[in-house]
XYZ file of C-alpha atoms in Angstrom:
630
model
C 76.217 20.788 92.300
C 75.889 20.413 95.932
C 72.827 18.324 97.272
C 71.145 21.762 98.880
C 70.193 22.882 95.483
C 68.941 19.825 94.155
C 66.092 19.431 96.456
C 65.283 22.892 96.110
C 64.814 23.587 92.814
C 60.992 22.764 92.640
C 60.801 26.003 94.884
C 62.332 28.337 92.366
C 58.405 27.852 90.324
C 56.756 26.546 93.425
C 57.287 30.262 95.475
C 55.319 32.450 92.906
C 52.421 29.944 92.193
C 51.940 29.394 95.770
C 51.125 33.068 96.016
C 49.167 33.056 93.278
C 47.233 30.845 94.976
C 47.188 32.381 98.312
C 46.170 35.751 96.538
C 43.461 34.089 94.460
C 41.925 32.379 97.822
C 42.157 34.963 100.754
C 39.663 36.886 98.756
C 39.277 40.912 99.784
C 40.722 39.863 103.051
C 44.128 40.263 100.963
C 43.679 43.477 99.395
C 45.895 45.705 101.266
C 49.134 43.376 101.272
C 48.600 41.358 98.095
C 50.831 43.211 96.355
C 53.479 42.884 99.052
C 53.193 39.168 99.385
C 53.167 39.060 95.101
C 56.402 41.152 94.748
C 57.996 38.928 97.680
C 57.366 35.648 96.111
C 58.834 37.000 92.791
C 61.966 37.928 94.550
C 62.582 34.715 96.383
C 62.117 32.994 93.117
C 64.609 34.862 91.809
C 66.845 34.963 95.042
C 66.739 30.952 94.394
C 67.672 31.140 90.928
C 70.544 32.991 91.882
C 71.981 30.713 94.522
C 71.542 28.043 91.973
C 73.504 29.936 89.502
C 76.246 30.542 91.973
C 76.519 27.199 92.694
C 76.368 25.861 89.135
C 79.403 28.665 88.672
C 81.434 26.686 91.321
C 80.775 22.846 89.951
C 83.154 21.320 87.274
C 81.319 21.973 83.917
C 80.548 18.338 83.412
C 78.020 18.273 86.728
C 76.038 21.388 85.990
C 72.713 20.096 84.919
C 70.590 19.093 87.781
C 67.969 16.493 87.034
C 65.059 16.468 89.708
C 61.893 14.209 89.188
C 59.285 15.289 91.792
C 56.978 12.138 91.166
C 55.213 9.627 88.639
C 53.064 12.271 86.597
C 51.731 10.046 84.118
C 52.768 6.500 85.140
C 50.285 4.318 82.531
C 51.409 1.525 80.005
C 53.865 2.550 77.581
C 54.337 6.034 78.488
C 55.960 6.964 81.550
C 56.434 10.457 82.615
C 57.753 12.246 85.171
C 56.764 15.492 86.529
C 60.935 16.128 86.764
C 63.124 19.528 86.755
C 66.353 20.804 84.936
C 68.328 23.050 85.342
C 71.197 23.599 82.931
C 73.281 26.227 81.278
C 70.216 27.388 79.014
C 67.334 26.634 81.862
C 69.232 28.987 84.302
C 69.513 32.051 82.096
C 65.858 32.336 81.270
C 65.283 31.752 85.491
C 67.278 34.731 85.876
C 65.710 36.716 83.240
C 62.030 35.688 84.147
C 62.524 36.089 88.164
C 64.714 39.133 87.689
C 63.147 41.163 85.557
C 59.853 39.591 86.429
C 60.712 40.890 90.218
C 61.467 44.741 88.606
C 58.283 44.459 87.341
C 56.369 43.331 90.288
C 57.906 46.100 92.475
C 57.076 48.468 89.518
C 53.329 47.286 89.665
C 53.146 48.530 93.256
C 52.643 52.063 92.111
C 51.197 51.704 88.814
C 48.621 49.866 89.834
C 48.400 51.216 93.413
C 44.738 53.125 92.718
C 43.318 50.011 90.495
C 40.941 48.436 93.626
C 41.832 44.924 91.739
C 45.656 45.346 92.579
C 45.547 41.821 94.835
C 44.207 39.688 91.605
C 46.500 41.400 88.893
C 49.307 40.402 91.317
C 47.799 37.078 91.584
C 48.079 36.699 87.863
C 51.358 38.085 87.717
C 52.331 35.547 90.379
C 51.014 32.774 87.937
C 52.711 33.819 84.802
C 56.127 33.519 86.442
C 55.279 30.290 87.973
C 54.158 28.976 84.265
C 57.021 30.097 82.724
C 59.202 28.772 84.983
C 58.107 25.327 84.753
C 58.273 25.588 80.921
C 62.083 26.426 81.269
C 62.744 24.203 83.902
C 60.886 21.202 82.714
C 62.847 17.643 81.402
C 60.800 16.577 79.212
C 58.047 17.817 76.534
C 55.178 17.044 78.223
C 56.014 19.269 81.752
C 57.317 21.994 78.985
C 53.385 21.577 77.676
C 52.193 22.082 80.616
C 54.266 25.301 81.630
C 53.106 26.473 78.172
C 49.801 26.307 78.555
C 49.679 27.920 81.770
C 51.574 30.798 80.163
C 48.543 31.056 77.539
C 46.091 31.289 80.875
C 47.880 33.735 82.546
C 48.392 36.136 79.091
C 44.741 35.732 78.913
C 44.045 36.860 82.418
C 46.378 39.798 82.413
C 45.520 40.884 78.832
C 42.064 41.127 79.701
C 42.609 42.364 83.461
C 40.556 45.009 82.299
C 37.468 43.009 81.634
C 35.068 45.574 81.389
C 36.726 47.331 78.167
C 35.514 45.750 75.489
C 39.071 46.192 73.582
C 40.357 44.159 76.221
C 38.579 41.489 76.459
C 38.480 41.348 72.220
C 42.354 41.328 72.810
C 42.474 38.223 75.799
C 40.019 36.141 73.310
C 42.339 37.012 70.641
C 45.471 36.501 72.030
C 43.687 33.064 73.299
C 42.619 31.829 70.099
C 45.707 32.630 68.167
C 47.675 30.868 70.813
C 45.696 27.742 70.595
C 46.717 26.999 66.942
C 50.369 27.074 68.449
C 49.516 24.994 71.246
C 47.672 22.440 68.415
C 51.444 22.404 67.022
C 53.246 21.196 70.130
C 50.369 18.904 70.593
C 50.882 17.489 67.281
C 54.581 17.450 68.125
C 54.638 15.788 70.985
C 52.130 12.840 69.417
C 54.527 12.115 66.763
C 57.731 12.379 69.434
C 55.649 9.558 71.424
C 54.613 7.545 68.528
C 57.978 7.457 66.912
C 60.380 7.182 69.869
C 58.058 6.167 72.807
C 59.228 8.675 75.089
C 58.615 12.847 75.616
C 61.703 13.724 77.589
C 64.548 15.298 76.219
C 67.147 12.773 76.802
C 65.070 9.758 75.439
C 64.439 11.928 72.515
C 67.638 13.441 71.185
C 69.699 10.403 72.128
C 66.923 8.895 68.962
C 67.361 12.173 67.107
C 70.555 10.536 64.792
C 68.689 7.339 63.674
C 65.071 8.552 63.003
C 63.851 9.240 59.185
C 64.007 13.069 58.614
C 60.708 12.996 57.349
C 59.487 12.648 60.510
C 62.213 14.867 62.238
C 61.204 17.962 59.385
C 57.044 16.984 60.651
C 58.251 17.782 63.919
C 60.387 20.272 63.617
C 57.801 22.331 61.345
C 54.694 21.664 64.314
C 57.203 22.966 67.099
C 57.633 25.968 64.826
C 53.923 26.440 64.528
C 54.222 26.153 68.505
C 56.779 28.811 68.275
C 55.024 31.203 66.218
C 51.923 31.761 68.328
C 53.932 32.617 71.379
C 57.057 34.585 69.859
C 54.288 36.162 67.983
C 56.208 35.190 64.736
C 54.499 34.868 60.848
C 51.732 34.157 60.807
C 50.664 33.905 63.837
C 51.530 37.582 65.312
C 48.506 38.953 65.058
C 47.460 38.974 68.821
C 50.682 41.265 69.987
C 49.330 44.497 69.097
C 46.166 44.034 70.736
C 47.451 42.722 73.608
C 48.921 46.074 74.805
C 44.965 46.449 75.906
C 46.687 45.336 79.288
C 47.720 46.883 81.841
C 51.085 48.244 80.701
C 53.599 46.275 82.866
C 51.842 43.036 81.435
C 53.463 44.399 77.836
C 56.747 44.660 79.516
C 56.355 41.393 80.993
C 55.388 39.359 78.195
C 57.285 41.230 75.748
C 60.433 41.299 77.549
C 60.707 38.297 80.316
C 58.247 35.728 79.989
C 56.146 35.189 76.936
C 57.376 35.927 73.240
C 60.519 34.077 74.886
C 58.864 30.768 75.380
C 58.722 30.601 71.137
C 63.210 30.890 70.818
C 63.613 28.634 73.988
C 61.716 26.005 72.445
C 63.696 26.296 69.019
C 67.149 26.522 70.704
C 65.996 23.748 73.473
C 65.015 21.262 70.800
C 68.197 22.489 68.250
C 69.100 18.251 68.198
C 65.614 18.147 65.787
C 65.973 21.151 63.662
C 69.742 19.844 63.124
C 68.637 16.978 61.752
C 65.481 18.554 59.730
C 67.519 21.084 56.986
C 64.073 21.575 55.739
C 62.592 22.845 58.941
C 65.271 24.453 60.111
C 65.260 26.620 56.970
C 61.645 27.374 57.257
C 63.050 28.641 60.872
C 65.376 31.159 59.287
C 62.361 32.313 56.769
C 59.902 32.843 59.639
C 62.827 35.210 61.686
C 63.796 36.834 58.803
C 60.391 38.105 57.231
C 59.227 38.719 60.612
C 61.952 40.868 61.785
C 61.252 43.312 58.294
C 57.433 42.750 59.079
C 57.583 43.940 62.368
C 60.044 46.468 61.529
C 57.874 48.289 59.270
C 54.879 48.038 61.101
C 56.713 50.078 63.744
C 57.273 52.833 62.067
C 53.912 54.054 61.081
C 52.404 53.440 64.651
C 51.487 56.299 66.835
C 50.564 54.699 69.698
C 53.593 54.232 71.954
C 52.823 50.589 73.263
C 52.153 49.629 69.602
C 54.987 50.981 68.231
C 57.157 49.083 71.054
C 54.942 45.966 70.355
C 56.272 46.198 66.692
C 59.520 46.167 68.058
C 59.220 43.046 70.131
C 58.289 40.836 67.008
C 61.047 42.566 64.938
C 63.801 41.657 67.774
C 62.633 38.357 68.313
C 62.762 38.088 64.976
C 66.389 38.537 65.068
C 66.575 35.678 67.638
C 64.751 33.101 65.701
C 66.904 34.112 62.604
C 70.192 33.304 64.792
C 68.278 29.769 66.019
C 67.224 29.014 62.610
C 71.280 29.657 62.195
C 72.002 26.582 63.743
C 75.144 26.013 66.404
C 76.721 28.995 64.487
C 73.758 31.636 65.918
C 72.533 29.437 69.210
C 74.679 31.231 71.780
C 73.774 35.017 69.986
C 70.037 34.189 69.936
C 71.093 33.867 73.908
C 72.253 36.820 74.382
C 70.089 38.925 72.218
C 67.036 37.423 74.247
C 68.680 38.443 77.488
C 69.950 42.018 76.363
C 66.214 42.403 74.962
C 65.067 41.596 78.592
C 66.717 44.315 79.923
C 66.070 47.189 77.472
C 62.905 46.445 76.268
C 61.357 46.258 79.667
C 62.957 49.362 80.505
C 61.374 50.742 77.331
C 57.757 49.622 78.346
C 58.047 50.724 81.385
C 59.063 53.527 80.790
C 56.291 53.979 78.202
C 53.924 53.093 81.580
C 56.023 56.107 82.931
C 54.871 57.903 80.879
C 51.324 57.197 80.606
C 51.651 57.781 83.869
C 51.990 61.545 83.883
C 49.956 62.040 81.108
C 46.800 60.755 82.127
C 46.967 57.230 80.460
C 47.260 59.084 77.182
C 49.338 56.825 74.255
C 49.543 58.750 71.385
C 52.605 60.260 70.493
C 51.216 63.293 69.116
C 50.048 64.358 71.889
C 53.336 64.074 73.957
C 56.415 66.229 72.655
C 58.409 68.380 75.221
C 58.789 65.911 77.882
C 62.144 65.441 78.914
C 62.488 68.312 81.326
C 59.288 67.273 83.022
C 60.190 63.796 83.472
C 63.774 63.918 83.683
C 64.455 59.988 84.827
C 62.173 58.648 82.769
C 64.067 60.569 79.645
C 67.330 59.207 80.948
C 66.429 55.490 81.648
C 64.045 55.483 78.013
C 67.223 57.295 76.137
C 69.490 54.611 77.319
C 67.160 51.587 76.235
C 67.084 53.420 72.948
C 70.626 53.589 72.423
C 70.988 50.144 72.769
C 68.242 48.590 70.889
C 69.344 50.507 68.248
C 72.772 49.217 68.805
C 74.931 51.898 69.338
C 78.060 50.814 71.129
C 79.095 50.036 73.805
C 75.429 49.616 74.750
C 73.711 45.936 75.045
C 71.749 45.766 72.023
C 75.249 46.783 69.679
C 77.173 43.059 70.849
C 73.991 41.256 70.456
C 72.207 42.331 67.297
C 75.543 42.593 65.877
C 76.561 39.105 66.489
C 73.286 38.250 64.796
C 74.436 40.286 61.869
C 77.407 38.745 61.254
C 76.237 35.272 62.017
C 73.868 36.042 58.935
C 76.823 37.159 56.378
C 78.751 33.983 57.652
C 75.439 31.509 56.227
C 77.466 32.194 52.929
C 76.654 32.319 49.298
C 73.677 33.660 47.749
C 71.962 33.237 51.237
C 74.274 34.907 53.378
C 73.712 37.845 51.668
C 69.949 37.856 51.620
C 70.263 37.228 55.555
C 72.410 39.699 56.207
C 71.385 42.167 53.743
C 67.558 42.024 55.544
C 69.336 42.014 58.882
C 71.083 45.086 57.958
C 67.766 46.883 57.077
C 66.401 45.469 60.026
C 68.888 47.537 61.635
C 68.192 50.783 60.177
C 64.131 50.546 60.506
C 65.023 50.015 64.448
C 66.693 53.183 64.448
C 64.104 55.113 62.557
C 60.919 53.726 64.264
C 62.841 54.004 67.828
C 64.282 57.770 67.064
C 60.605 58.417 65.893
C 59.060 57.343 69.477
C 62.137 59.217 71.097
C 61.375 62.815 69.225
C 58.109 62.516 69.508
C 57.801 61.821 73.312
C 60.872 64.099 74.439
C 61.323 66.770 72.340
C 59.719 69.479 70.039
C 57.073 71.411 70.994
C 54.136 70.650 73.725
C 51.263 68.437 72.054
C 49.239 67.940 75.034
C 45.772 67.777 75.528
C 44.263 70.064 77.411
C 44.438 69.717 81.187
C 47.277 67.532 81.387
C 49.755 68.012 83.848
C 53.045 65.625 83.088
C 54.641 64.463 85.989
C 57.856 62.460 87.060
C 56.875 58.741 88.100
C 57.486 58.285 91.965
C 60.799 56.093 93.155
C 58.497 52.687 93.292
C 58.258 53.194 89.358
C 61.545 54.645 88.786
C 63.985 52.556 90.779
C 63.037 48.992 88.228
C 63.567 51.553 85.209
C 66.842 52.559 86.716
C 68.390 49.340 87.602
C 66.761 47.831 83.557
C 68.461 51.329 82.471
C 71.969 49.550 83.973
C 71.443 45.893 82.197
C 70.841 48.172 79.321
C 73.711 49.770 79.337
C 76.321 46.492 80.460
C 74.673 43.156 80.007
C 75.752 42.832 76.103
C 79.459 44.006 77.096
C 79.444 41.593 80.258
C 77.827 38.399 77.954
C 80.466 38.656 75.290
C 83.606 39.370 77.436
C 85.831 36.444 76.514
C 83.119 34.760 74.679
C 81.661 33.963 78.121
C 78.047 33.121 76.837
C 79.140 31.077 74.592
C 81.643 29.045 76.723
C 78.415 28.881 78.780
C 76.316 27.537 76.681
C 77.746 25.155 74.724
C 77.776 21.793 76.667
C 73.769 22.677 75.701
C 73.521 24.067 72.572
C 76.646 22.831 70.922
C 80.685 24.611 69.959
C 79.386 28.056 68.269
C 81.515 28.438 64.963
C 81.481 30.574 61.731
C 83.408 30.520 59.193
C 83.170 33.204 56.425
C 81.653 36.259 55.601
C 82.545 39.422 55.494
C 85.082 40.692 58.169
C 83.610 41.518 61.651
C 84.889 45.197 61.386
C 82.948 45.514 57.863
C 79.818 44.354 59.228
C 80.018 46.789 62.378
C 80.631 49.435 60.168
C 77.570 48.576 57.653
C 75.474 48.308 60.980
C 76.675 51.389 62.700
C 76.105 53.219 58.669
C 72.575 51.422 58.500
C 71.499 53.160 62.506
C 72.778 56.393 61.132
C 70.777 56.594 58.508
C 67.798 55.465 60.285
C 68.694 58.472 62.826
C 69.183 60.689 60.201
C 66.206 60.085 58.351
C 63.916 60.097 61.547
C 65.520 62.896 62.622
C 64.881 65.013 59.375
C 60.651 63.982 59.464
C 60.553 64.601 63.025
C 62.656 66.879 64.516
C 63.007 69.415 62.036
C 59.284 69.759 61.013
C 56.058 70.147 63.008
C 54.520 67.264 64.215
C 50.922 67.248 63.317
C 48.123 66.060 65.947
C 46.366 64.057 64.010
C 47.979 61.422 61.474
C 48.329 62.699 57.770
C 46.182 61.287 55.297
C 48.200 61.562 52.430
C 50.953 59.655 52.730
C 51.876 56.331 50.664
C 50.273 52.859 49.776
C 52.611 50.807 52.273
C 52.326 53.432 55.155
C 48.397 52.774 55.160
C 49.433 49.467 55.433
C 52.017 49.607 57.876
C 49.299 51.442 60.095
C 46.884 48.616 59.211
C 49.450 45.866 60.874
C 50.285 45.025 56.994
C 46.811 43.580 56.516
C 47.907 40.837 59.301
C 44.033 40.521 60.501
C 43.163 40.902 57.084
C 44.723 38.090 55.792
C 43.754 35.676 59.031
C 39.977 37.071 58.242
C 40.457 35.729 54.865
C 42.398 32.913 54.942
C 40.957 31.552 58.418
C 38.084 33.293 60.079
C 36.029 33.641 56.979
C 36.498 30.201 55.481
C 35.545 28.921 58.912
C 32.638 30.838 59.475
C 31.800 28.837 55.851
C 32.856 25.259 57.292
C 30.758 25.780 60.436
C 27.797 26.990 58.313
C 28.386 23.908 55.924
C 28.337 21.835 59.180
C 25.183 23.846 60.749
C 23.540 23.162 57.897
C 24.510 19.780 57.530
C 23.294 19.070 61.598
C 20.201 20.561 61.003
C 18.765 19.567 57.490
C 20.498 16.247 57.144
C 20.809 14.475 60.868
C 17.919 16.494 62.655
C 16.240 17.105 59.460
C 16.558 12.441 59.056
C 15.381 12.284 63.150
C 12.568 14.591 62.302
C 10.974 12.697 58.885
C 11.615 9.467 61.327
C 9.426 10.970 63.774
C 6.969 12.140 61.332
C 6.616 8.730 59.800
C 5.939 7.130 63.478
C 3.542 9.302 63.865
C 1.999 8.958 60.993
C 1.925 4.702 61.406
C 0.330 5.568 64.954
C -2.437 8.137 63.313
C -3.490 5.159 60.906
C -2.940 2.350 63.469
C -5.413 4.227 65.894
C -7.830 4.385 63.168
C -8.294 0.561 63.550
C -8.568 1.264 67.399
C -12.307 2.230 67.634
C -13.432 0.378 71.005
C -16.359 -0.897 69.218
C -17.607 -4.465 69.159
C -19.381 -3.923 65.836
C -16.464 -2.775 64.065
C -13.898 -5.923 65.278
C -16.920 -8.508 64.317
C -17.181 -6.779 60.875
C -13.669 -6.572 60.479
C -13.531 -10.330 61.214
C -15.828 -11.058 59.429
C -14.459 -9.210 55.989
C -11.084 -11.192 57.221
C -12.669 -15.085 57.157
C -14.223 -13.954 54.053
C -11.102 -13.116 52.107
C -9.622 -16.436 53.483
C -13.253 -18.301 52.379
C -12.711 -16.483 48.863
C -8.659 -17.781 48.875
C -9.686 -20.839 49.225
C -12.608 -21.468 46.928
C -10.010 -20.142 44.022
C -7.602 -22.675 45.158
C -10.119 -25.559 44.865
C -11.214 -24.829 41.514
């Protein structure tokens, strides 16, 4: 790649965290431009990542990975590490995603946002959650990757709980906080044992060791970066914090969910694919994890009526998908690719256009109380519909080549297993038709469920121009990734040749995916498009609905396994501070002062009292003796 690019690719994260910084600092004195300057610096990054793709298009396949190393980050004895850049095959695709996307959103914030008298600092934050998760994509080694991560868990928090002064929000920030830090704990863990067993953190040093380590320690590491993986791809069982954390603003849900954060989790799995090769044992626990959590999530979604949560529900069911096709090894790599970039596009169009339409109904998310909508908010209907269509994966839209793939990458695991995969990626499928018809009937059509004194309006063109051009990706990204196995051919000096052999044959599983979204359609169709849609949610409905509705006892289960039994440990320890260490200090002191209190007895200050006892003393010694003579 030519010498231009190399010494420029520290600006691709450098642009949006310098105005972070410069929105964070001017203070007021920014207000009125912040969100200018914010949406700029987004662009540029992304106007850099796209000169560097261009150029990495025009160099010979074997010089497209650009190492940079910016300076001696931790130079101390025995570890040596670089604060150094790469860009690859796999680096450059989440760039694009992140700046792109992460740009449509920025530009989409400018009117959402536009009567919110904080607009400079939720820019600012915005600004800071590309620039972290840049530097996690970009970074050559583990420990720059750690760092990019945790400034991705500081920004979520920010933006989560932008709205400080709901209480709901700033329960979701801690939440999403906490829950992250037990993932970050796993990459910590990770990255000790890395150190310990190889003596180096970056991802050369690392893999080259991969073939000659014990795979003991490769399946500990593999099963710590999964922890790491869970938190932030808001996997099992660490996905409790997604729901809540559509407290945010609403273009924070379409930028973690689509661009930046539930990413990080499948980067990190596909990025560090040479370990989980070598760890069967992890990398099966991998394929569990995506599988149950693409059912969990699933079902949660269709019992929410809250539009963001029901979309939430949807994020950990399709990333799901993705760390099913990781978990799939060099046979799913290149489709967990793709279906995280077609996800970018549609789902973000879906959240925004959820903000949409919040928008013109006075902030209002419940789906009961929309209905009737697609006449008064005709682009937002069209840009919505054609996210729908494809994460449903109806051809020849995005989501159709991508969760498709997945699909038949499942069948082709063989055996017993193969069928499992597939069969649960199959009804997969068919939930994410009924859930996603569900949120389309009862937003667009039927009859008017509004409250009273709402007045639905169209978005203006600041809003709708991102959901138009996401509407477009929607429609062509999974089409253009495919052609020719392009992705693929892509990525695999990265991630490896993408095979499969077996399985059933590729038209039979499109035709048991396309049967599996009709019946979801069909299904949702007959609940909620032929019968009234009541206002309020009925009671009487089955055992797993009330759970679906309850997150499937997620926060239950943390509360019991975790939050309760820690309350119990930090009692235990309470108690053990105060009755056995203070309670020890406090007899100690007691027992000094009860010495002094008897030693100052003997302190009288009078003459009379040190003569008689001196003279009771020579007496006892008079008496000694005398008994010893005799």
């Amino acid at each position: 790649m030519s010498s231009s690019i190399t010494t420029i690719i520290w600006l691709i994260p450098a642009v949006p965290l310098a105005g972070a910084a410069v929105l964070l600092l001017i203070g007021r004195h920014g207000d009125r431009w912040g969100h200018l300057l914010g949406s700029a610096t987004a662009l540029a990054s992304f106007v850099l990542g796209l000169v560097a793709f261009v150029d990495m298009l025009a160099a010979p396949t074997a010089e497209r990975t650009v190492q940079r190393a910016l300076y001696a980050w931790v130079p101390v004895d025995g570890l040596h590490v670089d604060l150094a850049l790469r860009l690859d095959q796999l680096s450059v695709c989440f760039v694009l995603l992140i700046t792109g996307v992460g740009s449509l959103i920025h530009i989409y914030s400018v009117g959402y946002m536009a009567h919110d008298r904080d607009r400079r600092r939720f820019f600012a934050y915005l600004n800071l959650f590309l620039a972290a998760m840049l530097v996690l994509v970009l970074a050559d080694d583990f420990l720059v990757l750690y760092l990019g991560w945790e400034g991705v868990g500081l920004a979520s928090y920010l933006l989560i709980g932008f709205w400080q002064h709901k209480p709901t929000a700033a329960t979701a920030a801690k939440k999403a906080f906490v829950v992250n830090r037990v993932g970050d704990m796993g990459l910590l863990i990770a990255l000790m044992i890395l150190f310990a067993t190889f003596g180096t953190l970056s991802y050369d040093g690392v893999f080259a060791a991969v073939p000659a380590a014990d795979e003991g320690v490769l399946t500990a590491v593999g099963l710590a970066l999964l922890v790491a993986a869970c938190a932030k791809s808001a996997q099992l069982p660490l996905q409790s914090w997604l729901s809540d954390a559509m407290e945010g603003p609403t273009p924070v849900s379409a930028l973690i969910h689509a661009a930046t954060m539930v990413t990080a989790g499948v980067y990190l799995v596909v990025r560090a694919h040479a370990i989980f090769e070598a760890a069967p044992a992890a990398r099966t626990a991998v394929i569990v994890v995506g599988t149950a959590t693409l059912l969990f999530g699933a079902i949660i979604g269709c019992a929410k009526d809250d539009i963001k949560k029901a979309l939430a529900a949807s994020t950990m069911s399709q990333i799901g998908y993705m760390v099913l096709a990781a978990g799939l090894g060099p046979a799913g790599y290149a489709f967990a690719i793709l279906h995280l970039l077609t996800h970018g596009f549609f789902k973000a169009g879906l959240f925004l256009g959820a903000g949409s339409v919040m928008h013109g109904m006075n902030d209002e998310t419940d789906m009961r109380r929309y209905g009737g909508l697609r006449t008064l908010m005709p682009v937002t209907f069209i840009t919505f519909g054609l996210g729908y269509l494809a994460i449903i994966g109806v051809p020849p839209f995005a989501g159709f080549f991508s969760k498709d793939k997945i699909i038949e990458v499942a069948f082709a695991a063989g055996g017993t297993e193969g069928v499992i995969l597939g069969a649960a990626a199959l009804l997969g499928a068919a939930l994410t038709a009924f859930y996603m018809t569900r949120v389309m009937l009862m937003t667009f059509f039927g009859e008017r469920r509004w409250n009273p004194g709402t007045d639905p309006h169209e978005s203006p063109s600041v809003m709708t121009w991102p959901m138009i051009v996401l509407a477009v990706g929607s429609v062509a990204s999974g089409g253009l990734l495919v052609l020719g196995g392009s992705l693929q051919t892509w990525l695999e000096p990265v991630v490896g040749t993408a095979h499969h052999d077996g399985g059933p044959p590729v038209w039979l599983v499109t035709t048991l995916a396309l049967a599996a979204v009709a019946c979801g359609v069909a299904v949702a169709y007959r609940q909620y498009a032929t019968r009234p849609i009541p206002e309020t949610a009925p009671a009487d409905v089955s055992a797993l609905t009330v759970a679906a509705r309850r997150d499937l006892y997620g926060d239950t289960a943390n509360e019991a396994v975790f939050m309760h039994p820690g309350r119990g440990m930090v009692g235990a320890a309470v108690a053990i501070e105060r009755d056995g260490i203070d309670g020890g200090i406090t007899l100690t002191a007691r027992a000094v002062a009860l010495g002094a209190t008897l030693l100052r007895r003997l302190q009288t200050g009078f003459v009379r009292s040190y003569a008689l006892v001196m003279f009771a003393g020579a007496a006892i010694v008079l008496a000694a003796l005398m008994f010893v003579w005799v």
